[in-house]
PDB file of C-alpha atoms in Angstrom:
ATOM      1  CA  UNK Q 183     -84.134  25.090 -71.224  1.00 64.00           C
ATOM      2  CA  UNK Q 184     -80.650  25.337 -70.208  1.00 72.00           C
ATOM      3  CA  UNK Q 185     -79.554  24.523 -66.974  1.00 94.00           C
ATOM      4  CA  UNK Q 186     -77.850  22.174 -64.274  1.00 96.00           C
ATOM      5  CA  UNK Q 187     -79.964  19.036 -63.574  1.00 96.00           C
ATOM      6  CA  UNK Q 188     -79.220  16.581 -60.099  1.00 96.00           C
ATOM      7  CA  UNK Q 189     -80.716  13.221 -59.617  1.00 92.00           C
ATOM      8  CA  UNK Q 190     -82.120  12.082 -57.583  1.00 92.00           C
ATOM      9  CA  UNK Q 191     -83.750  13.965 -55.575  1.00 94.00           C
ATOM     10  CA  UNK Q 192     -83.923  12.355 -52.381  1.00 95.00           C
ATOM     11  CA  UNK Q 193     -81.376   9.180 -52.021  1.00 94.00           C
ATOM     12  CA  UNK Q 194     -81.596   6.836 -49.666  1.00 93.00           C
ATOM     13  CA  UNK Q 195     -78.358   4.372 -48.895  1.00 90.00           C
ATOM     14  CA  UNK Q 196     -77.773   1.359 -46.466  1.00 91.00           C
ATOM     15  CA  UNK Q 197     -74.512   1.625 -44.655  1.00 89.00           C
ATOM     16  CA  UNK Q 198     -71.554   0.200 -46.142  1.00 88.00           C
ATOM     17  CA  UNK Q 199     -72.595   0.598 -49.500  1.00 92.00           C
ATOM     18  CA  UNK Q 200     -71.214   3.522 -52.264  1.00 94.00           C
ATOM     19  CA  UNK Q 201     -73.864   5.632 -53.931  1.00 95.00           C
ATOM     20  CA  UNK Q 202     -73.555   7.733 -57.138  1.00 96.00           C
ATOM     21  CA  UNK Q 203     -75.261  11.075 -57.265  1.00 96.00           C
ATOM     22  CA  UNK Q 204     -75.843  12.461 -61.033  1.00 97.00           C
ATOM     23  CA  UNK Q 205     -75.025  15.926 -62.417  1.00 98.00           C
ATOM     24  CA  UNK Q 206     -75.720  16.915 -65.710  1.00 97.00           C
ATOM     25  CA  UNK Q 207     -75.365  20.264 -67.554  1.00 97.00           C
ATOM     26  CA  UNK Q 208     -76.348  21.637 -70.817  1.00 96.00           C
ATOM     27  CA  UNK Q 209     -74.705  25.406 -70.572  1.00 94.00           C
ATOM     28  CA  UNK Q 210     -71.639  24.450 -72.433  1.00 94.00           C
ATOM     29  CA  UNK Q 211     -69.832  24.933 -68.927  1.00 93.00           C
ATOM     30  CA  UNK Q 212     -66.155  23.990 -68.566  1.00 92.00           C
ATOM     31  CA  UNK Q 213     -65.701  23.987 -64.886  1.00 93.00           C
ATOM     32  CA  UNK Q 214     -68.343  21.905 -62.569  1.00 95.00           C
ATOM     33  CA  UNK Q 215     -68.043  21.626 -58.675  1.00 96.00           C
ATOM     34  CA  UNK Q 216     -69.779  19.772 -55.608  1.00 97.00           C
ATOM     35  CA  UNK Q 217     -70.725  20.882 -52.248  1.00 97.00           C
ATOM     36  CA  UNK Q 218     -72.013  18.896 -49.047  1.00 97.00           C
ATOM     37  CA  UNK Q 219     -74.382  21.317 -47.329  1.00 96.00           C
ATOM     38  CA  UNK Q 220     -74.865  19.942 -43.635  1.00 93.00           C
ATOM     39  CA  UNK Q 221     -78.598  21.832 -41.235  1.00 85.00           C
ATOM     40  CA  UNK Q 222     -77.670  25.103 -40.744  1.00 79.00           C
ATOM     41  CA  UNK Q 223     -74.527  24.958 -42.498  1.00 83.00           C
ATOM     42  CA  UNK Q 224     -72.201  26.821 -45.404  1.00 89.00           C
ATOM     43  CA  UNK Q 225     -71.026  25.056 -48.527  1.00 94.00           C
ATOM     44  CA  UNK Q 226     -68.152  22.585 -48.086  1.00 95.00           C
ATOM     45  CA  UNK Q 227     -66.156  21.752 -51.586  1.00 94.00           C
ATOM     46  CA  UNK Q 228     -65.577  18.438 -52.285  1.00 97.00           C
ATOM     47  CA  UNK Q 229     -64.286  18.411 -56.115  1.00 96.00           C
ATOM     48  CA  UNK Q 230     -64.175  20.714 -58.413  1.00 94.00           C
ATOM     49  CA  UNK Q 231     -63.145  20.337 -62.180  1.00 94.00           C
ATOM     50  CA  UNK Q 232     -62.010  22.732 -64.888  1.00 91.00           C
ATOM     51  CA  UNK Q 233     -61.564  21.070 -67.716  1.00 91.00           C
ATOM     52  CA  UNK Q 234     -62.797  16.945 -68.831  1.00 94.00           C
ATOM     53  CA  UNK Q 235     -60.516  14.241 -67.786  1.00 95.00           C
ATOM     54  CA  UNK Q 236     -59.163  16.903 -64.751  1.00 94.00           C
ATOM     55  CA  UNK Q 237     -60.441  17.215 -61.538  1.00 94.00           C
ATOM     56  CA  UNK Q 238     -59.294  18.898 -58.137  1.00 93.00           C
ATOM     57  CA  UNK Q 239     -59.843  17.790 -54.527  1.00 94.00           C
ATOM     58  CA  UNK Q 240     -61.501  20.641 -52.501  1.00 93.00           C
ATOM     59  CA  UNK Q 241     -61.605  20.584 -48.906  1.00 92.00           C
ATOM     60  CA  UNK Q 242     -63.689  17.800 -47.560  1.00 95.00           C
ATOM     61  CA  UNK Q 243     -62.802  14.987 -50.484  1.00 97.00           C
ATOM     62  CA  UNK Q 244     -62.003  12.081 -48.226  1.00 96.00           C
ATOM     63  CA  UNK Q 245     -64.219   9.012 -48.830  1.00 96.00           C
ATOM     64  CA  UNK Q 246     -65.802  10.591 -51.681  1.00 98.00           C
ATOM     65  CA  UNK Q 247     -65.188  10.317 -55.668  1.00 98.00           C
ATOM     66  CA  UNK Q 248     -65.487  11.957 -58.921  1.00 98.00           C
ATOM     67  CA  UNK Q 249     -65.144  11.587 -62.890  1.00 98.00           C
ATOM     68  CA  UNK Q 250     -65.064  13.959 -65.543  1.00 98.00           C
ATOM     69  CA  UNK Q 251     -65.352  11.846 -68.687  1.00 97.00           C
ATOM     70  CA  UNK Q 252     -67.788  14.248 -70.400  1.00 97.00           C
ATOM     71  CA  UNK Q 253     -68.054  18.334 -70.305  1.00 96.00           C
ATOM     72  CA  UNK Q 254     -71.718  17.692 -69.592  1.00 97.00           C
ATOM     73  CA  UNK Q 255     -71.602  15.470 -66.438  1.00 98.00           C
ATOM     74  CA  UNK Q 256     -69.482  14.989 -63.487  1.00 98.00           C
ATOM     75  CA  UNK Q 257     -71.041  12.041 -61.201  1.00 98.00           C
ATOM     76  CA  UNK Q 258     -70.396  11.909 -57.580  1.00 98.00           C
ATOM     77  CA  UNK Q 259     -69.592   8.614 -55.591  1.00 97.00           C
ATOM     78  CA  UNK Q 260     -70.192   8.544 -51.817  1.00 96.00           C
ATOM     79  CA  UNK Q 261     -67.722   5.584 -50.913  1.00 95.00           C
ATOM     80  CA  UNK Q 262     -68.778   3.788 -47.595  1.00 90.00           C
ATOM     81  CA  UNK Q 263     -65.242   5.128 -46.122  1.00 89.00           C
ATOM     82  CA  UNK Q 264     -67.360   7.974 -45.996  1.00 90.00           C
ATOM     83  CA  UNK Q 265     -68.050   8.325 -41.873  1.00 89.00           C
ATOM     84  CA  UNK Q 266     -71.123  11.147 -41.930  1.00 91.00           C
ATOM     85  CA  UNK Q 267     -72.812  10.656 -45.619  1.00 94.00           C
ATOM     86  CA  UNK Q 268     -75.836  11.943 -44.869  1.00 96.00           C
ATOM     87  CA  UNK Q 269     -76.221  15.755 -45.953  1.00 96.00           C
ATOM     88  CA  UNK Q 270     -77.785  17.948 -48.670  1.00 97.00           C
ATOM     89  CA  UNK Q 271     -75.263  17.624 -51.671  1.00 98.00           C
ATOM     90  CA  UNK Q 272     -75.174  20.182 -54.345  1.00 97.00           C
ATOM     91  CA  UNK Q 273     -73.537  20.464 -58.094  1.00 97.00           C
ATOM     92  CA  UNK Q 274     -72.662  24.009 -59.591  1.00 96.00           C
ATOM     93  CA  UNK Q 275     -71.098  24.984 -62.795  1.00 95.00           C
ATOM     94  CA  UNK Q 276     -69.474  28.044 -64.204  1.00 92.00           C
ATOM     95  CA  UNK Q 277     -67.754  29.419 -67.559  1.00 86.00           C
ATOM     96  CA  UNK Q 278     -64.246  29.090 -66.910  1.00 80.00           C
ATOM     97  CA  UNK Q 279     -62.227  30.952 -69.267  1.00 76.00           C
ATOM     98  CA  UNK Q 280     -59.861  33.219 -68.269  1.00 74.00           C
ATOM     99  CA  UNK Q 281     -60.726  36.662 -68.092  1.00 70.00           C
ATOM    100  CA  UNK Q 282     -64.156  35.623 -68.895  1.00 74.00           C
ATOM    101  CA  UNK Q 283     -65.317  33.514 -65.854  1.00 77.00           C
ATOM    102  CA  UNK Q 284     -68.794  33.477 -64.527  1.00 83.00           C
ATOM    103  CA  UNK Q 285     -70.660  32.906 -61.300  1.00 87.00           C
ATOM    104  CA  UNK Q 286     -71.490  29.045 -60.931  1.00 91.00           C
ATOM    105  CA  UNK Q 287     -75.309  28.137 -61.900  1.00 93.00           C
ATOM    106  CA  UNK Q 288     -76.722  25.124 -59.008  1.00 95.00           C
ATOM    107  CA  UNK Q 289     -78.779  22.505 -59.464  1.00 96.00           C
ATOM    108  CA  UNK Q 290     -81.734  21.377 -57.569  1.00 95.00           C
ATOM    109  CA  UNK Q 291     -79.725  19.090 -55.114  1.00 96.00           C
ATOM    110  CA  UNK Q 292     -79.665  15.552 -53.703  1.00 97.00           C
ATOM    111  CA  UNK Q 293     -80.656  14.890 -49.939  1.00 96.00           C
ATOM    112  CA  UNK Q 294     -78.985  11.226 -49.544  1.00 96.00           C
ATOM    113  CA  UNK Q 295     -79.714   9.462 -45.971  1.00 95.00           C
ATOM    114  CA  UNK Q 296     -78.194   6.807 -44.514  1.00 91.00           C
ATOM    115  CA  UNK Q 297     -80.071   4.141 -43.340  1.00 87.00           C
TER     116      UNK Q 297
ATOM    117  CA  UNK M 273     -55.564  28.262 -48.657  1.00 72.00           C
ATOM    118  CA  UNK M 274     -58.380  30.486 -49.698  1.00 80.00           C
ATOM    119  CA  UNK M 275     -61.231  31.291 -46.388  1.00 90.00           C
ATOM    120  CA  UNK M 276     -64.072  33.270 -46.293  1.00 95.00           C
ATOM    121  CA  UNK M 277     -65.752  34.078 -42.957  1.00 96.00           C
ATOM    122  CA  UNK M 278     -69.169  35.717 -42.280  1.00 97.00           C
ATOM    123  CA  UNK M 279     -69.202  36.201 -38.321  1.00 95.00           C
ATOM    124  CA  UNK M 280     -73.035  37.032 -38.464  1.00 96.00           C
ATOM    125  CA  UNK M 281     -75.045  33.477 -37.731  1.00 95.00           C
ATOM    126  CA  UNK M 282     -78.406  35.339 -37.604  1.00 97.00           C
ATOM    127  CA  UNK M 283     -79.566  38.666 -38.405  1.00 97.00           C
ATOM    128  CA  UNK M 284     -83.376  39.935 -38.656  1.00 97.00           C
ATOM    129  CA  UNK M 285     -84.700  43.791 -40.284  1.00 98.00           C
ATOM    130  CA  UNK M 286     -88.303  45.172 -40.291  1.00 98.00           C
ATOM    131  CA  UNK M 287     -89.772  45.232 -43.551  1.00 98.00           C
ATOM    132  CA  UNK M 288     -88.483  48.177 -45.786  1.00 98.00           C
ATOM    133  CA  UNK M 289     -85.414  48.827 -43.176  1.00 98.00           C
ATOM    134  CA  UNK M 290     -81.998  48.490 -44.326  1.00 98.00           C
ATOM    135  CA  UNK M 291     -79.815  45.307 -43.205  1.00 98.00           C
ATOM    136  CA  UNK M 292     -75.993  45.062 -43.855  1.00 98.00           C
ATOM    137  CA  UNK M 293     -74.316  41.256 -44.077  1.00 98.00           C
ATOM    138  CA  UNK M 294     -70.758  41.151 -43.220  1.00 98.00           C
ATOM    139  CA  UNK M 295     -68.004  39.159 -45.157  1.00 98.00           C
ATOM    140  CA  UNK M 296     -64.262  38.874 -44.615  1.00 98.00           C
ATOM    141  CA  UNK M 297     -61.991  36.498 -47.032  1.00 96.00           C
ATOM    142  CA  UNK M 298     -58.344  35.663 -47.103  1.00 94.00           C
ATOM    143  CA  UNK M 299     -56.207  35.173 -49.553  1.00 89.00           C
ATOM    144  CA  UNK M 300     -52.939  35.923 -50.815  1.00 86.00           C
ATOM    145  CA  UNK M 301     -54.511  35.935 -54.913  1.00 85.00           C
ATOM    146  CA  UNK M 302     -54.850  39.235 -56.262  1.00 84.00           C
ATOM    147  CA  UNK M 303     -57.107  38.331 -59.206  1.00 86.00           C
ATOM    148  CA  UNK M 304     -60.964  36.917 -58.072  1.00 90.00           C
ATOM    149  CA  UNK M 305     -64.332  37.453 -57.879  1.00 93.00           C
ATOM    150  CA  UNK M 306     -66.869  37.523 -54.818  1.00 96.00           C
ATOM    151  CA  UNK M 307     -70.207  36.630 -54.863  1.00 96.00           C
ATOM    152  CA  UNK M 308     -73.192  36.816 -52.423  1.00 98.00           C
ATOM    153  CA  UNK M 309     -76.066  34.402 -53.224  1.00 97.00           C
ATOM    154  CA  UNK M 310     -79.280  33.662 -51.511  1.00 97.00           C
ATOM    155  CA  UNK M 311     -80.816  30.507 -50.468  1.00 96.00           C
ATOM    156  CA  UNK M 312     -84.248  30.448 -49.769  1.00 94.00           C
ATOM    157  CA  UNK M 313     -86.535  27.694 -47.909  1.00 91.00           C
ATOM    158  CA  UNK M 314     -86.923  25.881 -51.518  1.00 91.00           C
ATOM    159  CA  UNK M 315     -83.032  25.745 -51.192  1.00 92.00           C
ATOM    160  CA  UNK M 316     -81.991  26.862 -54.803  1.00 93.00           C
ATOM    161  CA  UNK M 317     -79.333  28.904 -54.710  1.00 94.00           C
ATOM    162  CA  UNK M 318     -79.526  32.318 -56.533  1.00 95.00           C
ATOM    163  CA  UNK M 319     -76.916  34.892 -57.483  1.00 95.00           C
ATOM    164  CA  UNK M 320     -77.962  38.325 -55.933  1.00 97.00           C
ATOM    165  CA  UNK M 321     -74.430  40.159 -56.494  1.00 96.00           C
ATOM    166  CA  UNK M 322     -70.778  40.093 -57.876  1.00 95.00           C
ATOM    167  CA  UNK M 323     -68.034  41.925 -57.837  1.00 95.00           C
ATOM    168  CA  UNK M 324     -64.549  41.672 -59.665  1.00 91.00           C
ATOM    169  CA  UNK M 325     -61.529  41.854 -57.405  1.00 90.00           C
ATOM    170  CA  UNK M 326     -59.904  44.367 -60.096  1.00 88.00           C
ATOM    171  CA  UNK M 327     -62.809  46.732 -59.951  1.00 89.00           C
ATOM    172  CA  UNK M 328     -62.931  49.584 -57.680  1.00 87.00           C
ATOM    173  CA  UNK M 329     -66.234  50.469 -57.972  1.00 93.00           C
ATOM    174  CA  UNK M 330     -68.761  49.062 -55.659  1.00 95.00           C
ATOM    175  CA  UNK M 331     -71.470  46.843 -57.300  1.00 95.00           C
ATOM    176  CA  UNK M 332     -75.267  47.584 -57.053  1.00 95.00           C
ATOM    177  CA  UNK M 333     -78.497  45.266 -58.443  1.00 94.00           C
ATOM    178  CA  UNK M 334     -81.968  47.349 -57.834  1.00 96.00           C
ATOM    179  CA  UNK M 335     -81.779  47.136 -53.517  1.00 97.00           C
ATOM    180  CA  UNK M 336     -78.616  45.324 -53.234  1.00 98.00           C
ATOM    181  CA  UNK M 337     -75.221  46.890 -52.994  1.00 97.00           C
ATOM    182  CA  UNK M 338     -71.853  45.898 -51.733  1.00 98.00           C
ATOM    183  CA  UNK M 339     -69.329  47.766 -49.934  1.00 97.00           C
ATOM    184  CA  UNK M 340     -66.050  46.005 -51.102  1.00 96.00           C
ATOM    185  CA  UNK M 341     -63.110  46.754 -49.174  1.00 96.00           C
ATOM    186  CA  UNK M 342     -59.630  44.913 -51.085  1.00 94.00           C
ATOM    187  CA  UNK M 343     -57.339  45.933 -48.733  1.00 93.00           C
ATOM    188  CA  UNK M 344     -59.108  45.112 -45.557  1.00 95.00           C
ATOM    189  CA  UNK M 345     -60.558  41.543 -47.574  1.00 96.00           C
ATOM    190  CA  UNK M 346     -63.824  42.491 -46.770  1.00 97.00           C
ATOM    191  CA  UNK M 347     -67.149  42.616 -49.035  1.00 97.00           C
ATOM    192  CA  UNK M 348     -70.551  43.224 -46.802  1.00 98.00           C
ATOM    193  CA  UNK M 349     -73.506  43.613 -48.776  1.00 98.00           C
ATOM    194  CA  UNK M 350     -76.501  46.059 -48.007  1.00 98.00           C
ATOM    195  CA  UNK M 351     -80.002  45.518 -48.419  1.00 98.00           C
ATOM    196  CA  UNK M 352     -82.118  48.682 -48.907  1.00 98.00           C
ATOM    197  CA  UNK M 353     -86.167  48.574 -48.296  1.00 98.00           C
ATOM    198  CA  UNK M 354     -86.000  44.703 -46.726  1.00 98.00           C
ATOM    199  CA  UNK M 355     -88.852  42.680 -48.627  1.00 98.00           C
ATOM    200  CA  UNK M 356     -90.346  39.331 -46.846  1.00 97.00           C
ATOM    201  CA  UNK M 357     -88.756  37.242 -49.918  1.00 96.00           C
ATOM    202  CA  UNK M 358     -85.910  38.468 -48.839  1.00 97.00           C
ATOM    203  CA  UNK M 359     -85.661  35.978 -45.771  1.00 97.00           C
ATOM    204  CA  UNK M 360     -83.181  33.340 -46.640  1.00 97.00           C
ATOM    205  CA  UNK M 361     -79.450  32.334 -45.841  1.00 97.00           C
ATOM    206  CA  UNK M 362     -76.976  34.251 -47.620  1.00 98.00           C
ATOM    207  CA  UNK M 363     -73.698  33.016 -48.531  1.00 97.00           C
ATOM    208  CA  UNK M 364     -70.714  35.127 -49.340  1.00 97.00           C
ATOM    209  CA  UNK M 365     -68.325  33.737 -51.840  1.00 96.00           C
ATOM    210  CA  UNK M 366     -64.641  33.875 -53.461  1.00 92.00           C
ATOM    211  CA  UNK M 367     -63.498  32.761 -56.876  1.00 91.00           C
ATOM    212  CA  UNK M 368     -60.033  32.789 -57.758  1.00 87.00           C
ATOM    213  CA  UNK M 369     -59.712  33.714 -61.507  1.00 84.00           C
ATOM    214  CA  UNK M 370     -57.548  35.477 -64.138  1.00 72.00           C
ATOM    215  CA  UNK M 371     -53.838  34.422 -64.084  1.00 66.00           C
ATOM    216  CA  UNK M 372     -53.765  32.295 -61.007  1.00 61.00           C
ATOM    217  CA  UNK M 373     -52.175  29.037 -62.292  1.00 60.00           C
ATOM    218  CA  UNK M 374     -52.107  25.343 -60.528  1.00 62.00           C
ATOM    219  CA  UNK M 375     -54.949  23.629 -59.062  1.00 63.00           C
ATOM    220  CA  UNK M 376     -56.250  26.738 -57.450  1.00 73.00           C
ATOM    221  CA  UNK M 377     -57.571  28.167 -60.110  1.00 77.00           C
ATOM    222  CA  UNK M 378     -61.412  28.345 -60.577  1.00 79.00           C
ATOM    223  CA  UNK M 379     -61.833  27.009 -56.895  1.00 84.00           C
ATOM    224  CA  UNK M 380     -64.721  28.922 -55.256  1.00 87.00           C
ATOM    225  CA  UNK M 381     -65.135  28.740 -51.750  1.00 92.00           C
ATOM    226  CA  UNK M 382     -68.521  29.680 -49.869  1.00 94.00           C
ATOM    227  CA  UNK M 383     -68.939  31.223 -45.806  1.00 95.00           C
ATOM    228  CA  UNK M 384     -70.929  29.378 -43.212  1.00 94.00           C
ATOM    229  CA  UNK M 385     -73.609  31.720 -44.111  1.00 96.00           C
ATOM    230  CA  UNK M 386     -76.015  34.300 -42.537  1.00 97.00           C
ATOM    231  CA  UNK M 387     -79.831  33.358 -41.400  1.00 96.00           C
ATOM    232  CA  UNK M 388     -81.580  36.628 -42.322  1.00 98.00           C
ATOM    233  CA  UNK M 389     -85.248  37.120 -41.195  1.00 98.00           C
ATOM    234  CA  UNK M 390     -87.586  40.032 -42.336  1.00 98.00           C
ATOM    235  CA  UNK M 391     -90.288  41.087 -39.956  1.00 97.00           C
ATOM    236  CA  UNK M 392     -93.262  42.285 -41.431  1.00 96.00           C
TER     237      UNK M 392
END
């Protein structure tokens, strides 16, 4: 089946060290994002890429990371300059050709904890 | 810089009453798409409704309609007979789309989100 797959699905990380959440997609979906969803909360961006080998900061992107190497995956690195890690992150993707865009399509999630 | 504000925290309806979930956004794009999507206790988020800037007519799905408003930047959406799977946060949404050039294109930007509770 098609669809937008996260792993893990719960993370756990010592401080000081990075982590790398995984997002992988099999819609044939140009444009991927990542959100940081804190208790209670709405949907920060953090990155957000239209195209491989492109990506855009969004509005929380300090002490985070992202690549783009492949259409199908866009991994997420939580750097340890990253103050508050712990949250509920999710990946989305949508068609993104003009005129012809699409709502964006979520995976599961990853709840990563700091220890 | 694209916002999108839903000034509602909480909300609760009686079972088959009708709720309505407020959304204002701000932009200065004239080509983009809202969205309002759902997320349950399981925490999957689910498209309920969409609407293209460039259309003037209000979109509808079954109970769910919007009441989209371009010039005032607002897009509330109505839900008609309330249904207990209905209780969930609900997110309103902005995509900017068609001609918009630089790095703002395709960047969609959620609300804080509304807590809505249906009593049975």
């Amino acid at each position: 089946d098609g669809g937008i797959t996260q792993s893990p699905k719960y993370l756990f990380r010592k401080e000081g060290q990075n982590v790398t959440l995984s997002c992988e997609q099999n819609l044939n979906h140009d444009a991927m994002y990542w959100y940081r969803q804190d208790p209670g909360q709405g949907l920060r961006l953090i990155y957000y890429s239209q195209i491989v080998n492109d990506f855009q900061k969004g509005d929380i992107a300090e002490g985070y990371s992202v690549s783009r190497e492949k259409k199908e995956s866009f991994p997420l690195t939580v750097t340890s300059a990253q103050k508050n890690p712990t949250a509920f992150y999710l990946c989305a993707s949508s068609i993104s050709i003009r005129g012809r865009e699409s709502e964006a399509f979520f995976g599961q999630g990853t709840r990563l904890t700091v220890v | 810089a694209q916002t999108v504000t839903q000034s509602q925290p909480e909300m609760s309806v009686q079972e088959a009453e009708t709720v309505t979930l407020s959304c204002t956004y701000d932009t200065s794009e004239n080509n983009y798409y809202l969205f309002w999507y759902k997320q349950p206790p399981s925490r999957q988020m689910i498209l309920v409704i969409r609407q293209e800037a460039y259309k003037q007519q209000n979109a509808t799905e079954n109970r769910f309609s919007v009441n989209f408003q371009k010039a005032a930047k607002s897009f509330s959406l109505k839900i008609s007979d309330s249904q207990l799977g209905d209780t969930a946060m609900y997110f309103c949404a902005f995509m900017i789309t068609g001609n918009a050039g630089g790095t703002s294109y395709g960047k969609l930007t959620f609300g804080q989100g509304t807590i809505l509770t249906v009593h049975p």
